[in-house]
Short mmCIF file of C-alpha atoms in Angstrom, two decimals:
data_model
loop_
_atom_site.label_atom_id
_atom_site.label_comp_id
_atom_site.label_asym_id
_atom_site.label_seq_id
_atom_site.Cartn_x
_atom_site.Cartn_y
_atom_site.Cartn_z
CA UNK F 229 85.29 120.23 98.99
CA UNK F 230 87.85 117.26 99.20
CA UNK F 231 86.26 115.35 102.31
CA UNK F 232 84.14 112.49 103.41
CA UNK F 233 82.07 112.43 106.17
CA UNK F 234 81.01 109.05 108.06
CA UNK F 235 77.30 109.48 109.56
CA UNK F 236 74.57 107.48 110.45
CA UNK F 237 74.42 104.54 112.73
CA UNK F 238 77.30 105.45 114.55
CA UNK F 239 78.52 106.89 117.93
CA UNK F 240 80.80 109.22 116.62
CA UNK F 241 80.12 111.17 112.89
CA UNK F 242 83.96 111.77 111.38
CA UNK F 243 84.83 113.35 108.81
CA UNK F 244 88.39 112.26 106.28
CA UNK F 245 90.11 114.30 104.22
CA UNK F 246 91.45 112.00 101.99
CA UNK F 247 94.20 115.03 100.96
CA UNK F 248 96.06 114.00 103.53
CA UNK F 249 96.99 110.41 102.97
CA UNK F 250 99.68 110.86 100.34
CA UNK F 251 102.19 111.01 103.25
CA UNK F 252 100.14 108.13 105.60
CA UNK F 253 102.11 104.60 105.19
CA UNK F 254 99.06 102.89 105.17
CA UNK F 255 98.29 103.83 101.78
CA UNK F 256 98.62 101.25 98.85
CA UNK F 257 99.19 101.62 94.79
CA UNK F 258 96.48 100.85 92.98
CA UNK F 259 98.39 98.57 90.92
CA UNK F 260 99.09 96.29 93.74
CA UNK F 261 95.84 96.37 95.16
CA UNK F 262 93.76 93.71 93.94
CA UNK F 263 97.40 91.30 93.46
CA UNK F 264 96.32 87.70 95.27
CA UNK F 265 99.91 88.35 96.55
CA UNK F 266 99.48 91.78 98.17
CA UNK F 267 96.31 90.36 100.12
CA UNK F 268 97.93 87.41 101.46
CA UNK F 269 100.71 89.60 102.53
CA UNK F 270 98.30 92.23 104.47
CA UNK F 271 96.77 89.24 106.05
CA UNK F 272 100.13 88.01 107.02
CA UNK F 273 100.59 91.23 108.78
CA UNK F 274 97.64 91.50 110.34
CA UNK F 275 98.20 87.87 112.08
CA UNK F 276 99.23 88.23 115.90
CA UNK F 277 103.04 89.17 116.49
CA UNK F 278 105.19 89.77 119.30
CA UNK F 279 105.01 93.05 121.34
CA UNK F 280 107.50 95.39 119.73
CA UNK F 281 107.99 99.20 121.33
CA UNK F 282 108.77 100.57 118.03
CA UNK F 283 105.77 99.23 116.37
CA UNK F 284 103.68 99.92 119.08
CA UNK F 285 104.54 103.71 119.23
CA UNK F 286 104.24 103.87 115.09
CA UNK F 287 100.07 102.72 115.40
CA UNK F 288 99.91 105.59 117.83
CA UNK F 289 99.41 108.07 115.45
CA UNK F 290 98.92 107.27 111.62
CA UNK F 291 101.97 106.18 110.32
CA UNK F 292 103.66 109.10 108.15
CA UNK F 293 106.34 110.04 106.31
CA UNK F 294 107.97 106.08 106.28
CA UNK F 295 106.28 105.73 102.60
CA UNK F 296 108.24 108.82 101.94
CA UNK F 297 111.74 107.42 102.50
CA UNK F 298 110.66 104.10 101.20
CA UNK F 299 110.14 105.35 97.85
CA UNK F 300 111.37 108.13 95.49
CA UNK F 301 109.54 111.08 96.33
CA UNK F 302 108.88 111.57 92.03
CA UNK F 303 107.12 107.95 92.08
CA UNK F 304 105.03 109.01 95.13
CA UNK F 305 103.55 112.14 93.18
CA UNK F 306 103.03 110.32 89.96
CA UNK F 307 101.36 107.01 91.67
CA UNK F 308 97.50 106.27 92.06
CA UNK F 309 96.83 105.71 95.49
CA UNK F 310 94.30 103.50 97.83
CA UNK F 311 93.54 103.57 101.38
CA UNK F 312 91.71 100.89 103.12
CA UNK F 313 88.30 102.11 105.27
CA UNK F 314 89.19 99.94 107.59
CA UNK F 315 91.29 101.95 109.61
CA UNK F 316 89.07 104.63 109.78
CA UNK F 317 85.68 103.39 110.67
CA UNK F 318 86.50 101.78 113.48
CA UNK F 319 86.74 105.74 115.03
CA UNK F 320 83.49 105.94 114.32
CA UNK F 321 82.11 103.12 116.27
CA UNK F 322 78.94 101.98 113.82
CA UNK F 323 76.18 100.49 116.39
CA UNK F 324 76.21 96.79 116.26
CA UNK F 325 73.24 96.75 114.60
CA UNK F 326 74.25 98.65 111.22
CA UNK F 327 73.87 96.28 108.42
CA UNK F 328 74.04 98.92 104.78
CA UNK F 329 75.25 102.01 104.04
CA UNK F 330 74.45 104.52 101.16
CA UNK F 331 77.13 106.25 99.43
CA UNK F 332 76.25 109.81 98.30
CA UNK F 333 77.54 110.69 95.37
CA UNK F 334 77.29 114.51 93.47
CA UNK F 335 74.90 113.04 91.28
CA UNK F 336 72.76 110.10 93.35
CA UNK F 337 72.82 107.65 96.26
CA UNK F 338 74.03 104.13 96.06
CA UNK F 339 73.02 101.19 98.76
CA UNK F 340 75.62 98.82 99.83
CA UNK F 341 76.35 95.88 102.55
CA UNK F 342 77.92 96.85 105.73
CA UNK F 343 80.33 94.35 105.40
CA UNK F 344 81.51 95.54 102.24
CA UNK F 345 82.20 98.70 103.30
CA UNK F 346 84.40 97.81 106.05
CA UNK F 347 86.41 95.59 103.31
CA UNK F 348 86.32 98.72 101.21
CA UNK F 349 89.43 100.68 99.57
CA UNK F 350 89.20 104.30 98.69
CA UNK F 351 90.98 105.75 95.77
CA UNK F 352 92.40 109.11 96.78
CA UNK F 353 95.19 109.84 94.51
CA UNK F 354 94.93 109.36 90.65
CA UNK F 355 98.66 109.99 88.60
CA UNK F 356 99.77 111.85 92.37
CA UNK F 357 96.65 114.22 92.08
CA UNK F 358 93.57 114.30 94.70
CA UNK F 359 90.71 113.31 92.54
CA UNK F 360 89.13 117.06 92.07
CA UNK F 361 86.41 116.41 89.33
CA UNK F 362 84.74 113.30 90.08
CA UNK F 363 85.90 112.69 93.83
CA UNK F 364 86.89 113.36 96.41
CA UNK F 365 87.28 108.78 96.67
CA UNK F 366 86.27 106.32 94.60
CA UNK F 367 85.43 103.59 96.36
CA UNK F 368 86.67 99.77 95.29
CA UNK F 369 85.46 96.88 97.12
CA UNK F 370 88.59 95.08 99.07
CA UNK F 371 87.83 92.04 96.72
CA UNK F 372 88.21 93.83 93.43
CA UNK F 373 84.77 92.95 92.20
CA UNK F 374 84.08 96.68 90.92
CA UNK F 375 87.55 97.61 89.53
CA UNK F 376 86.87 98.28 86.53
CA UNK F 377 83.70 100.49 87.74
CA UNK F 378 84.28 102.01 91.18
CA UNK F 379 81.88 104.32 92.94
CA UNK F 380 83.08 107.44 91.83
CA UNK F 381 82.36 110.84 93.64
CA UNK F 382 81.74 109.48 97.32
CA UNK F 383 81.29 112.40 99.70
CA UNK F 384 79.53 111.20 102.56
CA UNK F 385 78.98 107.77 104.07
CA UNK F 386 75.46 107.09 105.91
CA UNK F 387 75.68 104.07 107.74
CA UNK F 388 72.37 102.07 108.79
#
C-alpha cells in the first residue's frame, strides 16, 4: 500500500497518497533540494506579496498540472521527486501541545522532534517511479542533515 497516514496528537487523522504528487506543482527535484539557492528562493516566496486573483484561486486546490507544462513531460517521469510536509500537516491540525513524532517504518519505529517534521521533505518519486520496495516516502529533513541516510519506508506518522 502506497500511503501515509498522519495520526496522533491531532484533530483530524489524514491520510497522503504520495502517488499522486507527480502532477502537484509543489513538488521539488531532489537535486535541487538541499541547494542554499533553492531555500532562499522558497523563502523568498513565502515572504508577504500583494493580493493577486490568479494566485489566490491556484492555492485553492493543490496546484496541478503547471509542473507539467513547465517541463518536458520525459524529464518529469525520469526525475526523483520531493514534497515538503509542510503543506500537508497543517490539515491535520496537531494540538499545540505535540512536541515528537514516531515514524513507522515496515521494519521499526523511529522518534523525532516535532519541529523537524514540519521542516520535513518526503521523497516520493525515485528515477519517475513511486518508491514500491522500500517506501512508500523517505523522509529528508528540510535542512539536509540526513541526505545521505533518509528514513526510508515511512508509512504512518504518530504525532505526540
Amino acid at each position: 500500500m502506497l500511503i501515509v497516514q498522519i495520526e496522533g496528537n491531532v484533530k483530524h487523522p489524514i491520510t497522503l497518497d504520495p502517488t499522486v504528487w507527480i502532477f502537484d506543482d509543489r513538488k521539488i527535484l531532489l537535486d535541487e533540494a538541499f541547494q542554499v539557492e533553492h531555500q532562499e528562493a522558497q523563502s523568498e516566496s513565502e515572504q508577504e506579496k500583494p493580493w493577486n486573483r490568479d494566485q489566490y484561486q491556484q492555492q485553492l486546490n493543490p496546484p496541478i498540472n503547471e509542473s507539467i507544462k513547465r517541463f518536458d513531460k520525459k524529464k518529469v517521469l525520469e526525475s526523483s521527486y520531493l514534497m515538503p510536509l509542510s503543506y500537508f500537516l497543517p490539515n491535520a491540525e496537531p494540538n499545540e501541545d505535540a512536541s515528537k513524532a514516531i515514524l513507522h517504518t515496515e521494519q521499526d519505529s523511529k522518534e523525532i522532534d516535532f519541529h523537524d517534521l514540519k521542516t520535513s521533505l518526503l521523497l516520493f518519486a525515485l528515477d519517475g517511479k513511486p518508491l514500491t520496495e522500500d517506501g512508500p516516502v523517505h523522509l529528508y529533513f528540510g535542512d539536509g542533515s540526513n541526505k545521505h541516510a533518509p528514513i526510508k519506508g515511512v508509512k504512518k506518522i504518530t504525532i505526540q
